[in-house]
Short mmCIF file of C-alpha atoms and ligand atoms in Angstrom, two decimals:
data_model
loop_
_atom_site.label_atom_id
_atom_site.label_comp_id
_atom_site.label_asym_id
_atom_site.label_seq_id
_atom_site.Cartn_x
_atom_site.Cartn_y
_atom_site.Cartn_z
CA UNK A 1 -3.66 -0.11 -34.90
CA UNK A 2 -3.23 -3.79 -35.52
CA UNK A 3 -1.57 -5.27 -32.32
CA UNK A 4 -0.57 -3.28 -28.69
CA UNK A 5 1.51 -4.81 -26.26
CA UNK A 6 -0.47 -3.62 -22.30
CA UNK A 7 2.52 -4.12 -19.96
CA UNK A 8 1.09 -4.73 -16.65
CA UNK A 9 2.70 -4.14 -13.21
CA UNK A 10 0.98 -3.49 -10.50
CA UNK A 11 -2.40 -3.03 -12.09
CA UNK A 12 -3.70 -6.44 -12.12
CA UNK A 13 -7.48 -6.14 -12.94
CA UNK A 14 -9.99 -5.89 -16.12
CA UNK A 15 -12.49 -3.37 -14.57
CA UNK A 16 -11.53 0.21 -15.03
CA UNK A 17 -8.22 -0.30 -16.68
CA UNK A 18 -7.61 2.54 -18.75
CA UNK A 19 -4.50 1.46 -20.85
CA UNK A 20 -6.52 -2.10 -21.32
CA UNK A 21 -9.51 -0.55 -22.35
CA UNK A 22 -7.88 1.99 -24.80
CA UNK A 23 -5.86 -0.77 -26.48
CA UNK A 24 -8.88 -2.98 -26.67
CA UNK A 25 -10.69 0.18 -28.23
CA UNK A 26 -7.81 0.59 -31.16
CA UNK A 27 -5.97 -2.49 -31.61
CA UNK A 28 -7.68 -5.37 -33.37
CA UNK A 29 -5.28 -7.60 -31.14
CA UNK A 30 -4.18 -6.85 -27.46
CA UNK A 31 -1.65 -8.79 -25.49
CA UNK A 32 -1.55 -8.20 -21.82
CA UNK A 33 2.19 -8.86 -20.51
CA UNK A 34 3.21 -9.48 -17.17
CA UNK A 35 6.75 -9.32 -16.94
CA UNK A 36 7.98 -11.68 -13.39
CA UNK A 37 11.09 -8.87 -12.61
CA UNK A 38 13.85 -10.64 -10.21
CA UNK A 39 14.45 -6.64 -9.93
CA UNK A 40 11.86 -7.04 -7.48
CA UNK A 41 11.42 -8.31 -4.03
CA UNK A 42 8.38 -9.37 -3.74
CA UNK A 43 9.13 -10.08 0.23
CA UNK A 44 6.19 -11.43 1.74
CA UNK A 45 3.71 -10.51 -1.03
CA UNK A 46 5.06 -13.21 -3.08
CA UNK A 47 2.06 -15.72 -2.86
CA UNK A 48 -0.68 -12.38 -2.80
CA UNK A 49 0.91 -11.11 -6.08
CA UNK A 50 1.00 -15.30 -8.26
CA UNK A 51 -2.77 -15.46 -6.56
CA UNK A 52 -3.45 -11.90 -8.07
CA UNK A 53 -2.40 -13.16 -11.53
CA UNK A 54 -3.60 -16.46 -11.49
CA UNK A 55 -7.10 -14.69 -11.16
CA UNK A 56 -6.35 -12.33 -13.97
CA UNK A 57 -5.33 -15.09 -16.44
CA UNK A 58 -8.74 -16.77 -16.01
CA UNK A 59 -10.53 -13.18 -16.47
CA UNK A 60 -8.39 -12.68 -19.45
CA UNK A 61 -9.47 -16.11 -20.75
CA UNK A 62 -12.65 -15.72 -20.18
CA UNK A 63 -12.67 -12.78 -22.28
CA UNK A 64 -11.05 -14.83 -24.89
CA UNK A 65 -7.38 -13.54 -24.08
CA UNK A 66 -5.22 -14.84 -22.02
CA UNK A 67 -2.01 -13.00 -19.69
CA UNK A 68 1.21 -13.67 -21.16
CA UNK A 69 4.07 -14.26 -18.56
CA UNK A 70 7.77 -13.67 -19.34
CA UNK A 71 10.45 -14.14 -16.41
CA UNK A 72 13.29 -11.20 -16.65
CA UNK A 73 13.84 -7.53 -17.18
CA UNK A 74 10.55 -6.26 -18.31
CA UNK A 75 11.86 -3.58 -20.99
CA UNK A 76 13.96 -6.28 -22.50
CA UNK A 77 11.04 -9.13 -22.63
CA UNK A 78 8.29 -6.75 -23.69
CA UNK A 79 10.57 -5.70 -26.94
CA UNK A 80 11.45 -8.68 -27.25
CA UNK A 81 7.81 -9.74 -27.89
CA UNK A 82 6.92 -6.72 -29.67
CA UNK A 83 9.02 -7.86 -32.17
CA UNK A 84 7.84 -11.54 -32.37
CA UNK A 85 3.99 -10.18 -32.45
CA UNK A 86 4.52 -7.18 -34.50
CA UNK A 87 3.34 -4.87 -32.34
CA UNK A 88 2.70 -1.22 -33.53
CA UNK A 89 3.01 -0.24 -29.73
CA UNK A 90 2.85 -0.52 -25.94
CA UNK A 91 0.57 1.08 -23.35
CA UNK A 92 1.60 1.25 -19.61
CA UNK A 93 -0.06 2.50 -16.37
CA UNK A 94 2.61 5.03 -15.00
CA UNK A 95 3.96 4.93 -11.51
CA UNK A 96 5.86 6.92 -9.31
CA UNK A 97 8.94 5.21 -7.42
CA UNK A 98 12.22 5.70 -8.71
CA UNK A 99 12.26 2.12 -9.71
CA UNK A 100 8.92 2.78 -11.94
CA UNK A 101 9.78 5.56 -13.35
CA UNK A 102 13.34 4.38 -14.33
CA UNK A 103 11.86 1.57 -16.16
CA UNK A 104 9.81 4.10 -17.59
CA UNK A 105 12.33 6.31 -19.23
CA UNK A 106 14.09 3.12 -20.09
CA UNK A 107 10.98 1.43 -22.31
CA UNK A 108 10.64 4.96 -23.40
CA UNK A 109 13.83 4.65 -25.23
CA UNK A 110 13.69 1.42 -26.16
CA UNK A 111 10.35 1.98 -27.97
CA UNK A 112 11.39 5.47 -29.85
CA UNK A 113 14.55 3.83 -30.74
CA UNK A 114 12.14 1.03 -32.59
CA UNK A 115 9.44 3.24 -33.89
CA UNK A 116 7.00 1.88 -31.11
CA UNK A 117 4.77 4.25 -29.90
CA UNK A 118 4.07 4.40 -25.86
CA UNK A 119 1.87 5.43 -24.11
CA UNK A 120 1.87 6.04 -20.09
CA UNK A 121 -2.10 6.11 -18.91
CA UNK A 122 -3.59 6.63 -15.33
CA UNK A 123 -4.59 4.50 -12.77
CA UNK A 124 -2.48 3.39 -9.79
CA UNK A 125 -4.34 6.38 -8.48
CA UNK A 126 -7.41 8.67 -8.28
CA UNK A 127 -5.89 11.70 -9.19
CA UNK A 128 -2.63 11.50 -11.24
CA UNK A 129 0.08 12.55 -9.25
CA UNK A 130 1.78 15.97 -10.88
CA UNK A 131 -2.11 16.84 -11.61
CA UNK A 132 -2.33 19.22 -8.72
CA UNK A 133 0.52 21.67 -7.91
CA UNK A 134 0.13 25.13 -5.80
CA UNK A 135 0.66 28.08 -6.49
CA UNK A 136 4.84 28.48 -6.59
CA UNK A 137 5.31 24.65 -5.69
CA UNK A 138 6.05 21.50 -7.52
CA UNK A 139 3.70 19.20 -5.07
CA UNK A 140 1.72 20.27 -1.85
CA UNK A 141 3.60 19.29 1.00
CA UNK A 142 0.79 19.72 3.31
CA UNK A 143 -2.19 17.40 2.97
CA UNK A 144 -5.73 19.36 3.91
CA UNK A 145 -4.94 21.99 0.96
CA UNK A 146 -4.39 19.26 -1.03
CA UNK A 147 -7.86 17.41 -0.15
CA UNK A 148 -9.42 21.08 -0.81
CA UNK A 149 -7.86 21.16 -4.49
CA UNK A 150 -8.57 16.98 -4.65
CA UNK A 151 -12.18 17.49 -4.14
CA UNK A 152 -12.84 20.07 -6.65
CA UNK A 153 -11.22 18.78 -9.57
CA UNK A 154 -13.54 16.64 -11.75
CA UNK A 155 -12.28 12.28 -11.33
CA UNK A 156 -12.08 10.71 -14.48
CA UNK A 157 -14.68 8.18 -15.54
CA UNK A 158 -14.68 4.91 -14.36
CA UNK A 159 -14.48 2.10 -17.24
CA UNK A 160 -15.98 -0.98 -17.50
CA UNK A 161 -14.21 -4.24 -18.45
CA UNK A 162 -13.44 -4.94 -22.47
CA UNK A 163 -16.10 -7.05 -23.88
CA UNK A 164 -13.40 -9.25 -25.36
CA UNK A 165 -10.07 -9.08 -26.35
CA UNK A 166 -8.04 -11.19 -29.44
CA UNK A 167 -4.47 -12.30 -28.66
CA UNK A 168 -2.40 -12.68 -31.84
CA UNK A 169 -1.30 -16.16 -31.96
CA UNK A 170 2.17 -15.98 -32.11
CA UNK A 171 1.90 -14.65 -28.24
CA UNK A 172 2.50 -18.14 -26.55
CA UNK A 173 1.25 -17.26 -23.13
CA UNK A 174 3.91 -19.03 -21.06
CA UNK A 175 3.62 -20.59 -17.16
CA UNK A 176 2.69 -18.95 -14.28
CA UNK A 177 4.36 -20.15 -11.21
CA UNK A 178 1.57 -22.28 -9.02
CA UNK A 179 0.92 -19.73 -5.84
CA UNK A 180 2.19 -20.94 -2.73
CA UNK A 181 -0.24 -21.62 0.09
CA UNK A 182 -1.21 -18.25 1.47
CA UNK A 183 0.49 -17.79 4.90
CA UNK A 184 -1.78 -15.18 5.54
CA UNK A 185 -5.57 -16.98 5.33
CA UNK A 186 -7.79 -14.46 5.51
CA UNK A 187 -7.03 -12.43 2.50
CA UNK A 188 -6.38 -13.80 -1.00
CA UNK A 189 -4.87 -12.25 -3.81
CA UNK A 190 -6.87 -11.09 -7.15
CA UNK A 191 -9.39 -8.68 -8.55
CA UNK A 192 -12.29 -11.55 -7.92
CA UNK A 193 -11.35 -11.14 -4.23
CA UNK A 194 -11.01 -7.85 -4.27
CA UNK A 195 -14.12 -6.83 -5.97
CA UNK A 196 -16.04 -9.02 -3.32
CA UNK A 197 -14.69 -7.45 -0.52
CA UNK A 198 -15.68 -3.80 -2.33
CA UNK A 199 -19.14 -4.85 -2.34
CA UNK A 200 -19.34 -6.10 1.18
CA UNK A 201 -17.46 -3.04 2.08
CA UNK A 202 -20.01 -1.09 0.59
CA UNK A 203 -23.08 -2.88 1.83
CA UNK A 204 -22.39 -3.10 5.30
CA UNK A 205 -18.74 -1.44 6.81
CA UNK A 206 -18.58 2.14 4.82
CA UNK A 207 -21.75 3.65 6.92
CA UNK A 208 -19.85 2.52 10.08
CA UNK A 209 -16.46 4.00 9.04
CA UNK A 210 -16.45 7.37 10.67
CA UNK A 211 -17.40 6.13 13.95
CA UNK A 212 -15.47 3.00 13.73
CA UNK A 213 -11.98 3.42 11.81
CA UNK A 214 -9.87 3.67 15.25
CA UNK A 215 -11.20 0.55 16.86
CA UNK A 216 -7.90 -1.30 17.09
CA UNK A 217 -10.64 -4.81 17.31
CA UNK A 218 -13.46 -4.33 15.54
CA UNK A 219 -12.27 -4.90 12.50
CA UNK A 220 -14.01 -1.77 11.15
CA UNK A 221 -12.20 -0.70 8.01
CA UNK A 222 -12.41 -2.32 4.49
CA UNK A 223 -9.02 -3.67 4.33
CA UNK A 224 -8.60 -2.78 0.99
CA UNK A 225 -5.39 -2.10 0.91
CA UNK A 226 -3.17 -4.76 -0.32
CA UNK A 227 -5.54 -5.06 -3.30
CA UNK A 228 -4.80 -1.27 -3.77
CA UNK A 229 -1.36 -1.82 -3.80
CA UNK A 230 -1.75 -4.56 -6.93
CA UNK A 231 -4.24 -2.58 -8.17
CA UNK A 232 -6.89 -5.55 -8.43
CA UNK A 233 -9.64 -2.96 -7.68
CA UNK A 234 -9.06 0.63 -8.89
CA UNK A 235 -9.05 3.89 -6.32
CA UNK A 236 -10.95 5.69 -9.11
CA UNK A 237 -13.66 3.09 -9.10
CA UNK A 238 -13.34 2.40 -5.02
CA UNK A 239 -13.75 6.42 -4.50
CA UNK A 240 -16.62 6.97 -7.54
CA UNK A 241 -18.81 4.21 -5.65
CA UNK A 242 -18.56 5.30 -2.03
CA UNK A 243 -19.10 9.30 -2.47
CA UNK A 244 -22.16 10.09 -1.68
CA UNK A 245 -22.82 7.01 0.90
CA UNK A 246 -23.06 7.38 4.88
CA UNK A 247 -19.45 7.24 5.68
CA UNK A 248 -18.42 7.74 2.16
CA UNK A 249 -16.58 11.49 2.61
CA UNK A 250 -14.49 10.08 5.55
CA UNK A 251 -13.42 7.23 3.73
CA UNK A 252 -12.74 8.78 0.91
CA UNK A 253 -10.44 10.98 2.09
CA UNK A 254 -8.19 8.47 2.89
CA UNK A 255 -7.78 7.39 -0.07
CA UNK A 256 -6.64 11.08 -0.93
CA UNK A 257 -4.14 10.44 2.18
CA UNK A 258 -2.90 7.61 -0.72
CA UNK A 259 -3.04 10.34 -3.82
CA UNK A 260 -1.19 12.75 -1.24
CA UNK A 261 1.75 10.52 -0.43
CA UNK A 262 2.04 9.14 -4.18
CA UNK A 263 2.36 13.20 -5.24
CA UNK A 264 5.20 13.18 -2.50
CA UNK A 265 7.00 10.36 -3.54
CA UNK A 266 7.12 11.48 -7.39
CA UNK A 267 8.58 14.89 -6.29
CA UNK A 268 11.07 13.05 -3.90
CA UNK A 269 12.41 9.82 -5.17
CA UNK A 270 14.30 9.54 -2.25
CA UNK A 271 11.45 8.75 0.30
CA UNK A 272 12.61 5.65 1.18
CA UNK A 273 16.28 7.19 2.04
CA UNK A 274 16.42 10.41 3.31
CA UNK A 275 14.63 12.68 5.70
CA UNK A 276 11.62 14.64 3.75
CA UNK A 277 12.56 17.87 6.17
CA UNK A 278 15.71 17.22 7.59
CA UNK A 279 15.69 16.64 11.33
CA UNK A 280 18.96 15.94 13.76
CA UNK A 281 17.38 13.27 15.79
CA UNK A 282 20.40 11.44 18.30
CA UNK A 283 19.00 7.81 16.79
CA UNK A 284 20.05 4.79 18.75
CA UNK A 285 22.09 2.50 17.15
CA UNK A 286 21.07 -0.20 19.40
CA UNK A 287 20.06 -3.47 17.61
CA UNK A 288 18.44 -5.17 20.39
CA UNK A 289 16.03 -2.77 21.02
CA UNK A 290 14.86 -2.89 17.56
CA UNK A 291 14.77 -6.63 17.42
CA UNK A 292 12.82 -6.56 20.40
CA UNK A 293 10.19 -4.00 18.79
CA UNK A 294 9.97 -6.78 15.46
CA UNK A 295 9.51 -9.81 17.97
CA UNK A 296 6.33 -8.01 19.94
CA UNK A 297 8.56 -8.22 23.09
CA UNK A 298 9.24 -4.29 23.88
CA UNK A 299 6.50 -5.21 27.12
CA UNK A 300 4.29 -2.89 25.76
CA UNK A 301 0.87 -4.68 25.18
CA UNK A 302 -0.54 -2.42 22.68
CA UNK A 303 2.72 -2.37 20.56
CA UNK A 304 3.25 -5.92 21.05
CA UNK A 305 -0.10 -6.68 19.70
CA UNK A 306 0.28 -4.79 16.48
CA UNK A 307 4.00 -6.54 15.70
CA UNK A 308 2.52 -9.87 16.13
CA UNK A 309 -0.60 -9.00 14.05
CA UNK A 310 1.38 -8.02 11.57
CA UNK A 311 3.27 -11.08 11.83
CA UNK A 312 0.55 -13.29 11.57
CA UNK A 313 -1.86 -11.55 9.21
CA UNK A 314 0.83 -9.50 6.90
CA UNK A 315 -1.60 -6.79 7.41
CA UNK A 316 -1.64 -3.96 10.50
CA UNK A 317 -4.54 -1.70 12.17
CA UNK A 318 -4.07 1.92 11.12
CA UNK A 319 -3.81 2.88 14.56
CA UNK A 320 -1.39 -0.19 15.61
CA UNK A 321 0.97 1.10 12.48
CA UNK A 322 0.85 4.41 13.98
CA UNK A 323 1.35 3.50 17.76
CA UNK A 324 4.09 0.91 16.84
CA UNK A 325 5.98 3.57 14.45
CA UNK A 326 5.35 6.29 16.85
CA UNK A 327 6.83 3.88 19.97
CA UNK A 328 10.29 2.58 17.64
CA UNK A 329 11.17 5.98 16.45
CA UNK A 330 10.44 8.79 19.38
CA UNK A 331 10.77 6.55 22.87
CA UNK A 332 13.31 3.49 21.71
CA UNK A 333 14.58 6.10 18.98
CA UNK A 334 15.24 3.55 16.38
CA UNK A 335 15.59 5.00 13.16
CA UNK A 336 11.93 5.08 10.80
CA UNK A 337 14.13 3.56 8.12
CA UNK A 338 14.85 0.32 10.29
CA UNK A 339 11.01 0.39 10.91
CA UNK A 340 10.06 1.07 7.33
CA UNK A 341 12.00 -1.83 6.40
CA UNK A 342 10.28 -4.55 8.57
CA UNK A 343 7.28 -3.24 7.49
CA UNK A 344 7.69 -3.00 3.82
CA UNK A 345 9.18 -7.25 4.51
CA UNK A 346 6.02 -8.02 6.01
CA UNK A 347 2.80 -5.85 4.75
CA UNK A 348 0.16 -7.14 2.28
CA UNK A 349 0.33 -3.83 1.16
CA UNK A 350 3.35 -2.18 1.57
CA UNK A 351 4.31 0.41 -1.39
CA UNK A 352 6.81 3.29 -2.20
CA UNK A 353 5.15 6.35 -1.12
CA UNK A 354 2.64 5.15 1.78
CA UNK A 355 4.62 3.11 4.05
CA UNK A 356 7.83 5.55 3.56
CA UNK A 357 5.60 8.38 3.04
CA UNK A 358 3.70 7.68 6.58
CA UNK A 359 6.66 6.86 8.45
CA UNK A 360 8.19 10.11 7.87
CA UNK A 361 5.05 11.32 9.44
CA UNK A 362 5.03 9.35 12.46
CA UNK A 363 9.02 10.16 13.09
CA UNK A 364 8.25 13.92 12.24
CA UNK A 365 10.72 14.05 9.33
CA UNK A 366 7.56 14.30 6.61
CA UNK A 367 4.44 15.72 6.02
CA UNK A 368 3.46 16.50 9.35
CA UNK A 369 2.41 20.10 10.68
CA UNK A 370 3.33 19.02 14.26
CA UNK A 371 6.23 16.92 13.75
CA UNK A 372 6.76 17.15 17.11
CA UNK A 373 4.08 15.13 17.65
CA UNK A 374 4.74 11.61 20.54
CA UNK A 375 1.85 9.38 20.88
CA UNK A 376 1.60 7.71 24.68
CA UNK A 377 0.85 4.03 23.72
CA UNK A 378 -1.16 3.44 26.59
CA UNK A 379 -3.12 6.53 26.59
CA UNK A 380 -3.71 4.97 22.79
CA UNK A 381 -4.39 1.72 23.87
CA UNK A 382 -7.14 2.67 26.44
CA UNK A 383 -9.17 4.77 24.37
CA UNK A 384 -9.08 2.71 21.10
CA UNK A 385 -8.93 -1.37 22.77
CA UNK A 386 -11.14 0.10 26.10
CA UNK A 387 -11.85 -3.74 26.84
CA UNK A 388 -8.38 -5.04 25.79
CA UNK A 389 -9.76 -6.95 23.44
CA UNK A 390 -7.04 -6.11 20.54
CA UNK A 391 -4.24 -6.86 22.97
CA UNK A 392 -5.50 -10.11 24.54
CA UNK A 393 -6.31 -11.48 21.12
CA UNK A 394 -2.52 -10.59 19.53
CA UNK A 395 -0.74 -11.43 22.71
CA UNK A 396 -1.82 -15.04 24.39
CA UNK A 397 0.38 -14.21 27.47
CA UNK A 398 -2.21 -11.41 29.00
CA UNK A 399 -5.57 -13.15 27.42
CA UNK A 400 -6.40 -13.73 31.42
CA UNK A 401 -5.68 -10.36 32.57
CA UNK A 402 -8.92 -8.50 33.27
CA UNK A 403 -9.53 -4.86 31.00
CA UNK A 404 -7.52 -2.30 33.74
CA UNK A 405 -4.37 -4.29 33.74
CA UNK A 406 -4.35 -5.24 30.36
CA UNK A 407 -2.47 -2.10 28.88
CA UNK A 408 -0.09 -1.77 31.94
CA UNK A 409 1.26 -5.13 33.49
CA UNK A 410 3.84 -3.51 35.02
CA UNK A 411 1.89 -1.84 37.77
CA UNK A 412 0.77 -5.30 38.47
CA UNK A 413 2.13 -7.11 41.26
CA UNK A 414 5.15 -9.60 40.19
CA UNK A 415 5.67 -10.33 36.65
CA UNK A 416 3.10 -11.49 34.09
CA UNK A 417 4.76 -15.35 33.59
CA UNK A 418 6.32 -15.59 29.93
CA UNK A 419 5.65 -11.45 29.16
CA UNK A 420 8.46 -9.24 28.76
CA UNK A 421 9.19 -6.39 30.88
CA UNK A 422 9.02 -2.76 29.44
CA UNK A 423 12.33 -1.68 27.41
CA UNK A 424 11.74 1.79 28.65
CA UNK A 425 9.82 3.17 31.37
CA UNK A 426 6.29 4.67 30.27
CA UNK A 427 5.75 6.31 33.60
CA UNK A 428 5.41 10.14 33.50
CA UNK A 429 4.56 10.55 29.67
C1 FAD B 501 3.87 3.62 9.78
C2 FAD B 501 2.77 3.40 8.75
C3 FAD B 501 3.07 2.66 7.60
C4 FAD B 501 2.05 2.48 6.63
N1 FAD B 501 2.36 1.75 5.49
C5 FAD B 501 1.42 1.60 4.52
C6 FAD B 501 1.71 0.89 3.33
O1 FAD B 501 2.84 0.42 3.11
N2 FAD B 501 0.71 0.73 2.41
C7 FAD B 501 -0.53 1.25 2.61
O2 FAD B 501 -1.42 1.08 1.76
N3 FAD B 501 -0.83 1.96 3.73
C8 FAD B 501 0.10 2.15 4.68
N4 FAD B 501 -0.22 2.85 5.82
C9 FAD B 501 -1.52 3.55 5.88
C10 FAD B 501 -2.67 2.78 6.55
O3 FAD B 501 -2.28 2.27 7.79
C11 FAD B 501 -3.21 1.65 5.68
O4 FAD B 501 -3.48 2.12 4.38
C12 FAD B 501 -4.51 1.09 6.26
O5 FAD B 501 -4.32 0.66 7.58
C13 FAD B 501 -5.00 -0.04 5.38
O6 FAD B 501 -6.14 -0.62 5.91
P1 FAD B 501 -7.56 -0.46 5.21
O7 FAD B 501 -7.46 -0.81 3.77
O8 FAD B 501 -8.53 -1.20 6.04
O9 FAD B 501 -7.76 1.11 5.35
P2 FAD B 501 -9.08 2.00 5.30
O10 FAD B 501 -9.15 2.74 6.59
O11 FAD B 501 -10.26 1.20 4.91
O12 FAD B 501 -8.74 3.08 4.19
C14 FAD B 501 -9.01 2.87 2.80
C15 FAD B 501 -7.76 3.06 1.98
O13 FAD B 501 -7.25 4.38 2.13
C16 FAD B 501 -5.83 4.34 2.06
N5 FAD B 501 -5.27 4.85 3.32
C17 FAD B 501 -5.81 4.77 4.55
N6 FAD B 501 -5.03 5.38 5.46
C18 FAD B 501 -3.96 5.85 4.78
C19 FAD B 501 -2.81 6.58 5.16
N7 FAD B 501 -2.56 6.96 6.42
N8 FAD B 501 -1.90 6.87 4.21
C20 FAD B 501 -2.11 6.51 2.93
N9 FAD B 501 -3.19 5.84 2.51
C21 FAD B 501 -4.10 5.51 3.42
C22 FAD B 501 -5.41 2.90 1.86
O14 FAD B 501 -5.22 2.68 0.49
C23 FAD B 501 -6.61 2.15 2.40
O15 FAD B 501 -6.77 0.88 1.84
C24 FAD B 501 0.77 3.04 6.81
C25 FAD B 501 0.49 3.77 7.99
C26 FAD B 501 1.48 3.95 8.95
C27 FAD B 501 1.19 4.76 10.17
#
């Protein structure tokens, strides 16, 4: 082939790229398109995702390429410069949301109906989703046969990096909007960043995983996540390099938790909408509780301290996501979409099938074998934050309160000055 387009999305990396590597492996010249779609909230991502592909332009360069930006609908813009590079086709990473898939279908057409050929390759996760199916089923609804079947079946290789790739010079690369300054400090956008924090991951936080994944403040997990969810490191190559390690089995499972919700979302587009198992649940249509919950001023420490940390940080503990959900939907009975939606606003690394996929679980109308299932936040919060430290450090107001009041100021005497009383009593749970 002389010249193929690789439309990029949310796969914003060199190393184990599989549609990048196959076009650099038949096409004398490759142009890597990113495609800025106003189709697309980016929410609070925005500066995460220009940092992402700021750093993949200068790997591109370096490789003698370059990205090529368009602004508008990406089916549109990338036959658009098919035609002006004379491109004999276009190769894709395929996704799963509605959104993705429509665009899919969409390019699809648009190709056959110009004698472009297409081509949809893996790698937003480790296992393709639609690879596994039970016996009589579509998708496994239930996650630990689906770890069982995820295990055995052989992973793909993972790829290195093109030595070098040739843009045809027609393919005037275009501007890349200068990234705002990060709100959120600590974690930067971009496969250089990512691929550091893999290796410190894997040198000195994987071995500790098992033991340490629940401490809400020890900062014991790899925080991989939002470059997951650009796909500046691969799962394939994240799961290939940790199996076999101390820790590696209970980490990688998790990222099966990620395969599991994707092969969810792909056979139910409508996640984000509708109950996964239909559940009559009374919600409460009040909006002050719910604004209340988003503030970090329900007067529950532990829940307080995982709103504002996701506030400040754009990213959330797995635990904190799981009392905070747990708290909005079962004891203020907010609905999980009015959750979902804060969260999806505000996380690093909020996507399609895990943040809709887990907060089905949490409110019992997913994937859950106990939907039934309440979580006590301060049961949680003593036996994850024992000291308090999590709390005291996401909520100034109780930093002086010693480790057995922290989780329950109410059974203090008189009120904790500037901290909000409880919404709803916690007594008796
Ligand atoms: C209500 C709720 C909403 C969530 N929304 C999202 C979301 O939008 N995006 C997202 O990536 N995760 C979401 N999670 C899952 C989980 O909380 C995060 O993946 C995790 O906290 C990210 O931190 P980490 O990278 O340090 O995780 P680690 O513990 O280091 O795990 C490694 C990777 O495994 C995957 N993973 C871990 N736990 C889960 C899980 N429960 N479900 C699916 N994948 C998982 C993630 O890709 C993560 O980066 C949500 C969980 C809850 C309870």
């Amino acid at each position: 082939m002389d010249t193929v387009i690789v439309l990029l999305t949310r796969d914003l990396r060199v190393n184990d790229h599989p549609a990048l590597a196959e076009a650099c492996a038949l096409a004398r010249s490759v142009v890597p398109l990113f495609v800025l779609d106003p189709g697309i909230r980016a929410r609070g991502r925005q500066g995460f995702l220009h940092e992402a592909l700021h750093d993949l332009r200068s790997s591109l360069r370096r490789l003698g390429g370059d990205l090529v930006v368009r602004s508008g609908d990406p089916v549109e813009e990338t036959i658009r410069l098919a035609a002006l590079v004379r491109a004999d086709g276009v190769f894709t990473s395929a996704d799963v949301s509605a959104y993705a898939r429509r665009r899919e279908r969409r390019l699809a057409e648009a190709c056959a109906a110009r004698r472009l050929l297409l081509r949809l390759f893996p790698g937003v996760t480790v296992v393709p989703p639609g690879a596994l199916r039970p016996a009589g089923g579509d998708h496994y609804r239930v996650f630990t046969p689906y770890w069982r079947a995820w295990t055995r079946i052989g992973h793909r290789p993972v790829l290195p990096a093109p030595d070098a790739i040739r843009l045809p010079p027609e393919a005037e690369p275009g501007e890349l909007p200068a990234p705002p300054r990060p709100p959120h400090g600590s974690l930067r956008g971009g496969e250089t960043a990512a691929r550091w924090r893999l290796e410190h991951w894997l040198a000195l936080g994987l071995a500790g995983y098992a033991a340490g994944h629940d401490d809400l403040a020890g900062q014991k997990t790899s925080m991989l996540s939002p470059y997951l969810r650009f796909g500046c490191v691969s799962p394939s190559e994240v799961a290939a390099r940790s199996l076999g390690r101390c820790g590696g089995e209970e980490f990688v499972r998790q990222l099966c938790w990620r395969d599991f919700y994707y092969q969810v979302a792909l056979a139910f587009p409508d996640l984000p909408r509708r109950d996964y198992r239909e559940r009559k649940v009374d919600w409460n249509g009040d909006g002050d509780a719910a604004q209340a919950w988003r503030e970090g001023m329900t007067g529950v420490p532990v829940v307080d301290a995982g709103m504002r940390q996701l506030a400040a940080e754009g990213w959330m503990h797995n635990r904190a996501r799981m009392i905070t959900a747990s708290y909005l939907t079962r004891r203020l009975r907010v609905h999980w979409r009015i959750g979902g939606e804060h969260f999806a606003d505000l996380l690093l690394d909020a996507d399609i099938p895990d943040n809709w996929g887990n907060w089905q679980w949490v409110a019992g109308t997913g994937n859950d074998t106990r939907p039934n299932r309440v979580l006590n936040p301060v049961r949680q919060a003593k036996r994850f934050d024992p000291e308090g430290e999590y709390v005291r450090r996401y909520v100034p107001e109780l930093a002086g309160l010693p480790a057995a009041s922290v989780h329950e100021p109410w059974k203090l005497p008189g009120r904790v000055p500037g901290y909000a009383a409880p919404l709803v009593a916690l007594d008796n749970v």
